[in-house]
Amino acid sequence: MKSIILYSSLTGNTKSVAEAMASVMPEGTPCVPVKDAPENLADYDTVFVGFWVDRGTANKEAAKLIETLKNPNVVFFATLGMYADSDHARESIEKASELLPNKETLVDVCQGKIDPKVIEMMFKMFPPGSAHGQSPERDALHKAAETHPDEQDFANAKEFTKSVLAKLQA
């Protein structure tokens, strides 16, 4: 089974998670930014795609790649400034999955930092108290997100990767 890990990273979170995942992959598994993806991905049985969540789905660069994937196995992992088990995280992965030509995916989500420029933009666009506007709850979420990904997130990413590999080899 030939695999590759591709990631799109804005703040470095997705890259860090991708590297943690690569550390438990078979020796020599490529781990590269989406922009440096090989032209012919058909050579890979399994493509891991990591992206940062933008507007409730994969960021544009990753989305463009996802739309082309016809590999037998596609595995998503994502970073976002929300809790990994939140509705927003789940819905973002579902929307990204809709971009796949064959819709066959395995999924994981990792919480991460939010780009301060995005926070500033959101607070300008949305009034205080709205779903994306400034509020004590939103401020607390952003503060908590600053600590991620942390060692537990990396451990979770490694365990997820091991479980995917075991499932694919079964």
Coordinates of C-alpha atoms in Angstrom, one line a residue:
M1 CA 0.0 0.0 0.0
K2 CA 1.5 3.3 -1.1
S3 CA 0.4 6.4 0.8
I4 CA 1.0 10.1 0.9
I5 CA 0.1 12.9 3.3
L6 CA -0.8 16.2 1.8
Y7 CA -1.6 19.3 3.9
S8 CA -2.6 22.9 3.5
S9 CA -1.7 25.0 6.5
L10 CA -2.3 28.7 7.3
T11 CA -0.9 29.0 10.8
G12 CA 1.2 25.9 10.9
N13 CA -1.3 23.8 12.8
T14 CA -2.2 21.4 10.0
K15 CA 1.4 21.0 9.1
S16 CA 2.3 20.0 12.7
V17 CA -0.5 17.5 12.8
A18 CA 0.5 16.1 9.4
E19 CA 4.1 15.7 10.6
A20 CA 2.9 13.9 13.7
M21 CA 0.9 11.5 11.5
A22 CA 3.9 11.0 9.2
S23 CA 5.9 9.9 12.2
V24 CA 3.9 6.7 12.5
M25 CA 3.5 6.0 8.8
P26 CA 5.8 3.5 6.9
E27 CA 9.3 4.8 6.3
G28 CA 9.5 7.1 3.3
T29 CA 5.9 8.1 3.2
P30 CA 5.9 11.6 1.7
C31 CA 4.4 14.4 3.8
V32 CA 4.2 17.6 1.6
P33 CA 2.1 20.8 1.3
V34 CA -0.8 20.5 -1.2
K35 CA 1.0 23.1 -3.4
D36 CA 3.9 20.6 -3.8
A37 CA 1.7 17.6 -4.4
P38 CA 3.0 15.2 -7.2
E39 CA 1.2 15.7 -10.5
N40 CA 0.1 12.1 -10.6
L41 CA -1.6 11.1 -7.4
A42 CA -3.1 8.0 -9.0
D43 CA 0.1 6.1 -8.0
Y44 CA -1.1 6.2 -4.4
D45 CA -3.6 3.8 -2.8
T46 CA -4.2 6.1 0.1
V47 CA -4.1 9.9 0.2
F48 CA -4.3 11.7 3.5
V49 CA -5.5 15.3 3.1
G50 CA -5.2 17.8 5.8
F51 CA -6.7 21.2 5.6
W52 CA -7.7 24.2 7.7
V53 CA -11.4 24.9 7.8
D54 CA -12.5 28.0 6.0
R55 CA -16.1 29.0 5.9
G56 CA -17.3 25.6 7.0
T57 CA -15.3 23.5 4.6
A58 CA -11.8 22.8 3.3
N59 CA -9.8 25.9 2.4
K60 CA -9.7 26.7 -1.3
E61 CA -6.3 25.2 -2.0
A62 CA -7.2 21.9 -0.4
A63 CA -10.7 21.9 -1.9
K64 CA -9.3 22.2 -5.4
L65 CA -7.1 19.1 -4.8
I66 CA -10.0 17.2 -3.1
E67 CA -12.2 17.6 -6.2
T68 CA -9.6 15.7 -8.2
L69 CA -9.0 12.7 -5.9
K70 CA -10.1 9.3 -7.3
N71 CA -7.8 7.2 -5.2
P72 CA -9.2 4.0 -3.5
N73 CA -8.7 5.5 0.0
V74 CA -8.9 9.2 1.0
V75 CA -8.4 10.2 4.6
F76 CA -9.3 13.7 5.8
F77 CA -7.9 15.5 8.9
A78 CA -8.7 19.1 9.6
T79 CA -7.7 21.9 12.0
L80 CA -10.1 24.6 13.1
G81 CA -10.6 27.0 16.0
M82 CA -13.5 25.0 17.4
Y83 CA -13.7 21.8 19.4
A84 CA -13.0 18.7 17.4
D85 CA -16.3 17.1 18.5
S86 CA -18.4 20.2 17.7
D87 CA -21.2 20.3 15.2
H88 CA -19.2 22.9 13.2
A89 CA -16.2 20.5 12.9
R90 CA -18.4 17.6 11.8
E91 CA -20.3 19.7 9.3
S92 CA -17.1 21.1 7.9
I93 CA -15.8 17.6 7.2
E94 CA -19.1 16.6 5.7
K95 CA -19.0 19.6 3.3
A96 CA -15.4 18.8 2.4
S97 CA -16.4 15.1 1.7
E98 CA -19.0 16.4 -0.7
L99 CA -16.1 17.6 -2.9
L100 CA -14.8 14.1 -3.4
P101 CA -15.7 12.4 -6.7
N102 CA -16.2 9.0 -5.0
K103 CA -17.2 10.1 -1.4
E104 CA -15.3 7.2 0.3
T105 CA -13.5 8.8 3.2
L106 CA -12.2 8.2 6.7
V107 CA -12.3 11.3 8.9
D108 CA -10.6 13.0 11.9
V109 CA -10.5 16.6 13.1
C110 CA -8.0 18.4 15.3
Q111 CA -8.6 21.7 17.0
G112 CA -6.2 24.5 16.3
K113 CA -5.4 28.1 16.7
I114 CA -7.4 30.7 14.8
D115 CA -5.5 33.2 12.7
P116 CA -5.8 36.5 14.6
K117 CA -6.6 38.3 11.3
V118 CA -9.6 36.0 10.9
I119 CA -10.8 36.8 14.4
E120 CA -10.5 40.5 13.7
M121 CA -12.3 40.2 10.4
M122 CA -15.2 38.2 11.9
F123 CA -15.6 40.7 14.7
K124 CA -15.9 43.5 12.2
M125 CA -18.4 41.6 10.0
F126 CA -20.7 40.2 12.7
P127 CA -22.3 42.2 15.6
P128 CA -21.5 41.3 19.2
G129 CA -23.6 38.4 20.5
S130 CA -24.1 36.9 17.0
A131 CA -22.8 33.4 16.3
H132 CA -19.5 34.7 15.0
G133 CA -19.5 38.1 16.8
Q134 CA -17.5 38.9 19.8
S135 CA -18.8 37.6 23.1
P136 CA -17.3 36.3 26.4
E137 CA -17.9 32.7 25.2
R138 CA -16.2 33.3 21.8
D139 CA -13.3 35.1 23.5
A140 CA -12.9 32.0 25.8
L141 CA -13.0 29.7 22.8
H142 CA -10.3 31.6 21.0
K143 CA -8.1 31.7 24.2
A144 CA -8.5 27.9 24.6
A145 CA -7.8 27.4 20.9
E146 CA -4.4 29.2 21.2
T147 CA -3.1 26.1 23.1
H148 CA -3.8 23.7 20.3
P149 CA -2.7 21.6 18.7
D150 CA -1.1 20.3 21.9
E151 CA 0.6 17.0 22.8
Q152 CA -2.7 15.3 23.3
D153 CA -3.8 16.4 19.8
F154 CA -0.6 15.0 18.3
A155 CA -1.1 11.7 20.2
N156 CA -4.7 11.5 19.0
A157 CA -3.5 12.1 15.4
K158 CA -0.9 9.3 15.7
E159 CA -3.5 6.9 17.1
F160 CA -5.9 7.9 14.4
T161 CA -3.3 7.2 11.7
K162 CA -2.4 3.8 13.2
S163 CA -6.1 2.9 13.3
V164 CA -6.6 3.9 9.6
L165 CA -3.5 1.9 8.6
A166 CA -4.8 -1.2 10.5
K167 CA -8.2 -0.8 8.9
L168 CA -6.8 -0.6 5.4
Q169 CA -4.5 -3.6 5.9
A170 CA -7.3 -5.8 7.3

